[in-house]
């Protein structure tokens, strides 16, 4: 019997691959549901919401789409975001229209490119998230759109975070206002939870939710795939590995058919929350009311994000060295590998881990 700890993307994909290859798999999750952070549910007002914040599936990897498509149909969806600065909504990521609207200009694409070239603060070495943004858009746009959002989201200055965090956000001189540009962008037609139920529906898979690893770790398993926080597995023996948490404040607005013009609105400089997402944009659901969620970053609570900084990665490496010395346990996923993975990347990592195991 193989044990899979965690029923999120990493655990779900591994369990299915191993079961398809003829193995008996026991999946546990300490939370009372499958799907990990991608869990969605119909709220008490009948609207499909994501309990742990907005999840939009996007990828350039066709084999990952093919693999997941065994368990769901898809609804095409291109996510759009606006950012509120000084009380006005701007397209975000920054594009030509953001610049024109903000500065009262009428630049074409070449003009926007020249503008960015003029305002950027070139950096020889781009190491931090501050470097990334100053190097591409300069100080004014950095202070209006990035500085305070990042401080709020991470409790850190952009100069304290690795370049990869802010590098997730592109800068465009054209008018493309999509948040992602991947070739495949879609939502599971009947939700993530349904997709996971289909993935885990296999005669060789037994799922138990509401069970912590601590409750079963004395039992004998031929192999363990662990997808929770790696420091917790080792009882924080080198000290806690920092993860960033969020508090999600869900709200239903009856008789409001549309609350905001796009799926997500960011608030870099106002409020204690970073963003508001209105789920009907993502899911295409029709309903006389609407449901939204606000995300309040916090240090303590359920771990959601690894915090990409050199000292954290050094601490992770110490835990990873312990993990590598353990032939019967495989650590996979955003929390176990301490990587700021998107869902498609987690699927890729989980498929690779399962295939390595199966030889
Ligand atoms: P998780 O989903 O965290 O699953 C790990 C599971 O292990 C959890 O369910 C946990 O309960 C369980 N577990 C942990 N410890 C134990 C234990 N001791 N015993 C039993 N069970 C345990 N990605 C995108 O591609 N697009 C998006 O739009 C997007 N939006 C996001 C928005 C937010 C707010 C957040 C936080 C993440 C977002 N992501 C997005 C990232 C996405 O959530 C992750 O890539 C993915 O869910 C990671 O899957 P995982 O299986 O590695 O981890
Ligand atoms: N970011 C920002 N302003 C924004 C949106 C993002 O400064 O309006 C920065 C911030 O540091 C954030 C990072 O870019 O953590 C990545 O943003 P993304 O939307 O990808 O974060 P996620 O959806 O993973 O929370």
XYZ file of C-alpha atoms and ligand atoms in Angstrom:
437
model
C 0.000 0.000 0.000
C 1.258 3.458 -0.956
C 0.321 6.486 1.147
C -0.285 9.879 -0.439
C -0.436 12.733 2.082
C -2.517 15.580 0.654
C -5.373 15.450 -1.846
C -4.456 18.597 -3.780
C -3.027 18.711 -7.294
C 0.199 16.945 -6.352
C -1.442 14.190 -4.349
C -4.361 13.709 -6.732
C -2.193 13.362 -9.825
C 0.273 10.985 -8.161
C -2.502 8.814 -6.722
C -4.176 8.430 -10.112
C -0.958 7.669 -11.981
C 0.050 5.019 -9.457
C -3.426 3.487 -9.356
C -3.568 3.331 -13.155
C -0.275 1.415 -13.012
C -1.859 -1.176 -10.708
C -0.814 0.072 -7.247
C -3.090 0.285 -4.217
C -3.103 3.867 -2.995
C -4.374 5.411 0.235
C -4.874 9.196 0.029
C -5.359 11.284 3.155
C -5.900 14.985 3.688
C -6.220 16.727 7.019
C -8.812 19.109 5.592
C -12.382 17.833 5.191
C -12.287 17.794 1.378
C -10.233 16.899 -1.688
C -8.743 19.354 -4.257
C -6.366 21.141 -1.846
C -6.269 24.873 -2.358
C -8.167 24.552 -5.621
C -11.254 23.354 -3.717
C -14.508 24.922 -4.943
C -18.055 24.568 -3.701
C -21.559 25.963 -4.118
C -22.000 28.554 -1.352
C -25.176 28.844 0.708
C -26.617 31.215 -1.928
C -26.064 28.840 -4.829
C -22.954 30.428 -6.341
C -19.861 28.351 -7.217
C -16.946 29.848 -5.242
C -13.309 28.951 -4.591
C -12.892 28.648 -0.831
C -9.161 29.431 -0.921
C -9.139 32.263 -3.427
C -9.383 32.505 -7.209
C -7.863 29.653 -9.213
C -7.519 30.117 -12.958
C -5.994 27.283 -14.943
C -3.466 28.341 -17.578
C -0.646 26.479 -19.286
C 1.450 26.128 -22.415
C 1.922 22.391 -21.868
C -0.400 20.388 -24.064
C 0.384 17.087 -22.308
C -0.838 18.547 -19.005
C -4.106 19.665 -20.585
C -4.484 16.209 -22.134
C -3.875 14.497 -18.819
C -6.403 16.598 -16.880
C -8.942 16.398 -19.707
C -9.543 12.764 -18.765
C -11.373 14.120 -15.709
C -13.069 17.292 -16.872
C -14.396 19.276 -19.774
C -13.317 22.887 -19.920
C -14.872 26.312 -20.171
C -12.535 28.736 -21.986
C -11.827 31.753 -19.768
C -9.273 34.548 -20.080
C -8.690 36.282 -16.773
C -8.631 40.089 -16.661
C -7.535 42.255 -13.748
C -7.865 45.952 -12.969
C -5.816 47.812 -10.381
C -7.179 50.752 -8.410
C -4.764 53.668 -8.029
C -5.926 56.992 -6.562
C -9.535 55.880 -6.878
C -9.342 55.025 -10.565
C -9.297 51.586 -12.223
C -6.455 50.769 -14.611
C -5.707 47.739 -16.778
C -3.179 45.490 -15.007
C -0.567 44.181 -15.928
C 0.604 47.613 -17.045
C 0.038 48.070 -20.761
C -0.244 50.961 -23.227
C -3.751 51.831 -22.005
C -2.603 51.939 -18.382
C 0.061 54.482 -19.321
C -2.247 56.565 -21.520
C -4.996 56.685 -18.894
C -2.656 57.402 -16.008
C -0.668 60.187 -17.668
C -3.314 61.568 -20.062
C -1.338 60.473 -23.133
C -2.307 59.014 -26.478
C 0.657 56.772 -27.240
C 0.615 54.034 -29.834
C 2.599 50.843 -29.238
C 5.901 52.329 -30.406
C 5.215 55.401 -28.277
C 4.520 53.242 -25.211
C 7.760 51.348 -25.809
C 9.668 54.623 -26.034
C 7.920 55.858 -22.876
C 8.949 52.760 -20.912
C 12.481 53.041 -22.245
C 12.586 56.617 -20.952
C 11.205 55.964 -17.466
C 12.844 52.624 -16.675
C 15.812 52.512 -14.307
C 18.148 50.035 -15.991
C 19.769 47.550 -13.636
C 22.918 45.613 -14.515
C 21.964 42.740 -12.324
C 18.308 41.963 -11.680
C 18.234 40.051 -8.402
C 15.243 41.276 -6.426
C 11.616 42.032 -7.224
C 12.425 45.727 -6.827
C 15.106 45.383 -9.523
C 12.650 43.664 -11.870
C 10.038 46.388 -11.670
C 12.334 49.427 -11.635
C 14.258 47.939 -14.527
C 11.133 47.607 -16.647
C 8.779 50.474 -15.661
C 10.698 52.900 -13.420
C 9.898 54.428 -10.059
C 6.515 56.072 -10.490
C 4.737 52.984 -11.829
C 6.618 50.879 -9.259
C 5.342 53.005 -6.392
C 1.788 53.192 -7.701
C 1.223 49.534 -8.660
C 3.840 47.282 -7.023
C 5.478 48.614 -3.882
C 2.538 48.621 -1.482
C 0.805 45.577 -2.950
C 3.977 43.580 -2.392
C 4.456 44.925 1.144
C 0.881 43.958 1.932
C 0.996 40.536 0.261
C 4.308 39.400 1.721
C 4.953 41.690 4.686
C 8.262 42.432 2.931
C 9.697 45.113 0.709
C 10.145 44.081 -2.959
C 13.899 44.470 -2.423
C 13.691 41.557 0.045
C 12.044 39.145 -2.408
C 13.650 37.261 -5.246
C 13.163 38.538 -8.792
C 10.823 35.683 -9.712
C 7.951 37.053 -7.612
C 7.419 40.312 -9.512
C 8.633 38.683 -12.737
C 5.340 36.774 -12.758
C 3.761 40.018 -13.950
C 4.596 41.069 -17.531
C 4.746 44.647 -18.842
C 3.249 45.324 -22.251
C 3.457 48.171 -24.740
C 0.380 46.865 -26.593
C -3.250 46.837 -25.448
C -3.433 43.180 -24.415
C -5.152 43.301 -21.018
C -5.239 39.556 -20.284
C -3.584 38.507 -17.036
C -2.073 35.409 -18.669
C -1.001 34.799 -22.247
C -0.667 31.000 -22.135
C -2.108 29.129 -25.112
C -4.558 27.250 -22.884
C -6.627 29.215 -20.355
C -9.779 27.621 -19.005
C -11.798 26.575 -15.990
C -12.948 23.004 -15.306
C -16.518 23.016 -16.637
C -18.073 21.649 -13.436
C -15.455 22.987 -11.043
C -12.142 21.780 -9.595
C -13.715 19.627 -6.896
C -15.668 17.623 -9.464
C -12.498 17.175 -11.502
C -10.712 15.813 -8.406
C -13.603 13.495 -7.576
C -13.282 12.014 -11.068
C -9.492 11.782 -10.785
C -9.683 9.928 -7.469
C -12.576 7.697 -8.493
C -10.603 4.496 -9.089
C -10.959 0.994 -7.606
C -7.336 1.132 -6.370
C -7.683 4.495 -4.606
C -9.069 4.935 -1.095
C -9.555 8.546 0.029
C -9.906 9.612 3.643
C -10.335 13.293 4.445
C -10.079 14.857 7.891
C -7.039 12.653 8.633
C -3.631 14.062 9.535
C -0.412 12.283 8.599
C 0.431 12.112 12.315
C -2.504 9.726 12.787
C -1.243 7.150 10.280
C 2.506 7.550 10.132
C 3.175 4.586 12.434
C 1.406 2.287 9.912
C 3.478 0.439 7.324
C 3.430 1.716 3.751
C 5.700 0.626 0.929
C 6.183 4.285 -0.027
C 4.927 7.708 1.093
C 4.306 10.682 -1.190
C 4.159 13.743 1.056
C 2.706 17.003 -0.319
C 2.390 19.082 2.889
C 4.942 21.560 4.260
C 8.347 19.864 4.366
C 9.390 21.479 7.677
C 6.328 20.020 9.413
C 7.299 16.525 8.229
C 10.589 16.939 10.116
C 8.961 18.511 13.197
C 10.554 21.866 12.284
C 13.904 20.470 13.457
C 15.866 23.291 11.791
C 13.248 25.890 12.723
C 10.040 26.846 10.897
C 10.237 27.452 7.172
C 8.268 30.662 6.521
C 5.075 30.360 4.480
C 2.695 33.239 3.802
C -0.942 32.813 4.722
C -4.180 34.555 3.797
C -7.568 35.084 5.373
C -10.393 34.820 2.865
C -13.459 36.944 3.495
C -16.331 35.682 1.381
C -19.433 37.780 0.808
C -22.647 37.255 -1.115
C -24.425 40.266 -2.574
C -28.058 39.474 -3.284
C -29.722 41.265 -6.213
C -26.350 42.441 -7.569
C -25.842 40.736 -10.910
C -22.339 42.136 -11.432
C -20.193 43.715 -8.706
C -17.090 44.656 -10.718
C -16.191 44.780 -14.430
C -13.596 41.974 -14.428
C -12.757 38.810 -12.452
C -10.281 40.454 -10.086
C -9.670 44.018 -8.924
C -6.363 44.727 -7.132
C -5.958 47.370 -4.417
C -2.239 48.069 -4.132
C -2.514 51.157 -1.928
C -5.855 50.993 -0.118
C -7.425 48.549 2.374
C -5.926 45.658 4.316
C -6.884 43.230 1.532
C -4.949 42.882 -1.715
C -7.721 42.019 -4.139
C -11.390 41.260 -4.687
C -12.486 38.456 -6.982
C -16.008 38.001 -8.308
C -16.480 34.328 -9.118
C -19.213 34.572 -11.753
C -16.681 36.086 -14.170
C -14.488 32.991 -13.793
C -17.200 30.375 -13.919
C -19.699 31.978 -16.293
C -22.504 31.111 -13.873
C -25.751 33.030 -14.182
C -27.378 33.987 -10.890
C -29.456 36.971 -9.723
C -26.884 37.677 -6.980
C -23.105 37.494 -6.894
C -20.368 36.187 -4.578
C -16.995 37.824 -4.016
C -13.906 37.150 -1.926
C -11.385 39.532 -0.360
C -7.853 38.280 0.407
C -6.161 39.501 3.599
C -2.497 38.469 3.803
C -1.216 37.293 7.183
C 1.855 35.644 8.672
C 0.120 32.883 10.600
C -2.441 30.327 9.542
C -2.737 27.721 6.808
C 0.418 27.869 4.639
C -0.374 29.052 1.104
C 2.784 30.565 -0.370
C 6.460 29.719 -0.016
C 8.291 33.023 0.469
C 10.992 33.294 -2.211
C 14.042 34.758 -0.445
C 17.615 33.495 -0.336
C 17.630 32.737 3.401
C 14.376 30.752 3.181
C 15.690 28.766 0.263
C 18.863 28.015 2.230
C 16.734 26.689 5.096
C 14.647 24.669 2.637
C 17.856 23.109 1.254
C 18.665 21.787 4.735
C 15.269 20.067 4.894
C 15.681 18.891 1.310
C 18.977 17.222 2.224
C 17.127 15.183 4.866
C 14.464 14.324 2.302
C 17.018 13.144 -0.234
C 18.415 10.691 2.283
C 15.024 9.057 2.581
C 14.410 6.495 -0.191
C 10.872 5.580 0.886
C 9.420 9.090 0.949
C 8.954 11.467 -1.993
C 8.232 15.160 -1.409
C 6.172 16.825 -4.146
C 4.234 20.071 -4.531
C 4.189 23.732 -3.689
C 4.609 23.257 0.067
C 6.860 20.201 0.015
C 9.236 21.558 -2.642
C 8.930 25.140 -1.366
C 8.383 26.480 -4.893
C 5.975 29.182 -6.043
C 4.299 26.711 -8.416
C 1.140 27.320 -10.429
C -1.301 24.430 -10.788
C 0.030 23.264 -14.162
C 3.585 23.209 -12.798
C 2.419 21.104 -9.866
C 0.768 18.660 -12.262
C 4.050 18.465 -14.195
C 6.082 17.883 -11.021
C 3.626 15.228 -9.802
C 3.603 13.380 -13.141
C 7.401 13.399 -13.155
C 7.559 12.071 -9.565
C 5.042 9.309 -10.290
C 6.876 8.262 -13.437
C 10.253 8.238 -11.672
C 8.746 5.985 -9.026
C 7.187 3.673 -11.610
C 10.474 3.541 -13.512
P -2.058 22.007 -1.857
O -3.174 22.351 -2.760
O -1.707 22.926 -0.744
O -2.341 20.557 -1.283
C -1.617 20.013 -0.193
C -2.613 19.303 0.689
O -1.908 18.608 1.711
C -3.579 20.260 1.397
O -4.912 19.969 1.033
C -3.310 20.021 2.877
O -4.489 20.061 3.656
C -2.691 18.636 2.868
N -1.811 18.411 4.020
C -0.784 19.180 4.428
N -0.226 18.655 5.529
C -0.908 17.513 5.822
C -0.819 16.535 6.847
N 0.117 16.606 7.803
N -1.699 15.504 6.842
C -2.666 15.426 5.886
N -2.788 16.323 4.884
C -1.929 17.358 4.851
N -2.354 28.409 -9.421
C -2.703 28.598 -10.715
O -2.227 27.877 -11.598
N -3.622 29.566 -11.062
C -4.196 30.372 -10.140
O -5.018 31.230 -10.487
C -3.824 30.207 -8.785
N -4.358 31.011 -7.834
C -4.006 30.834 -6.531
C -4.578 31.672 -5.576
C -4.265 31.504 -4.241
C -4.884 32.424 -3.224
C -3.338 30.503 -3.844
C -2.983 30.319 -2.399
C -2.765 29.662 -4.793
C -3.084 29.834 -6.148
N -2.542 29.007 -7.136
C -2.880 29.187 -8.455
C -1.551 27.938 -6.793
C -2.235 26.579 -6.553
O -3.106 26.691 -5.459
C -1.148 25.547 -6.251
O -0.212 25.480 -7.298
C -1.692 24.137 -6.040
O -2.906 24.119 -5.356
C -0.662 23.352 -5.267
O -1.075 22.022 -5.134
P -0.373 21.108 -4.059
O -1.032 19.771 -4.148
O 1.091 21.168 -4.195
O -0.685 21.802 -2.657
N 2.051 42.323 -7.669
C 2.009 43.674 -7.387
N 0.880 44.369 -7.704
C -0.209 43.786 -8.245
C -0.165 42.407 -8.518
C 0.985 41.698 -8.207
O 2.955 44.238 -6.865
O -1.206 44.493 -8.501
C 3.285 41.572 -7.315
C 3.190 41.065 -5.866
O 4.477 41.002 -5.310
C 2.613 39.688 -6.084
C 3.370 39.234 -7.331
O 3.429 40.420 -8.139
O 2.833 38.858 -4.981
C 2.751 38.104 -8.108
O 1.398 38.425 -8.404
P 0.334 37.280 -8.774
O -0.927 37.942 -9.165
O 0.954 36.338 -9.739
O 0.179 36.557 -7.355
P -0.739 35.324 -6.891
O -1.922 35.240 -7.814
O 0.154 34.110 -6.944
O -1.096 35.695 -5.487
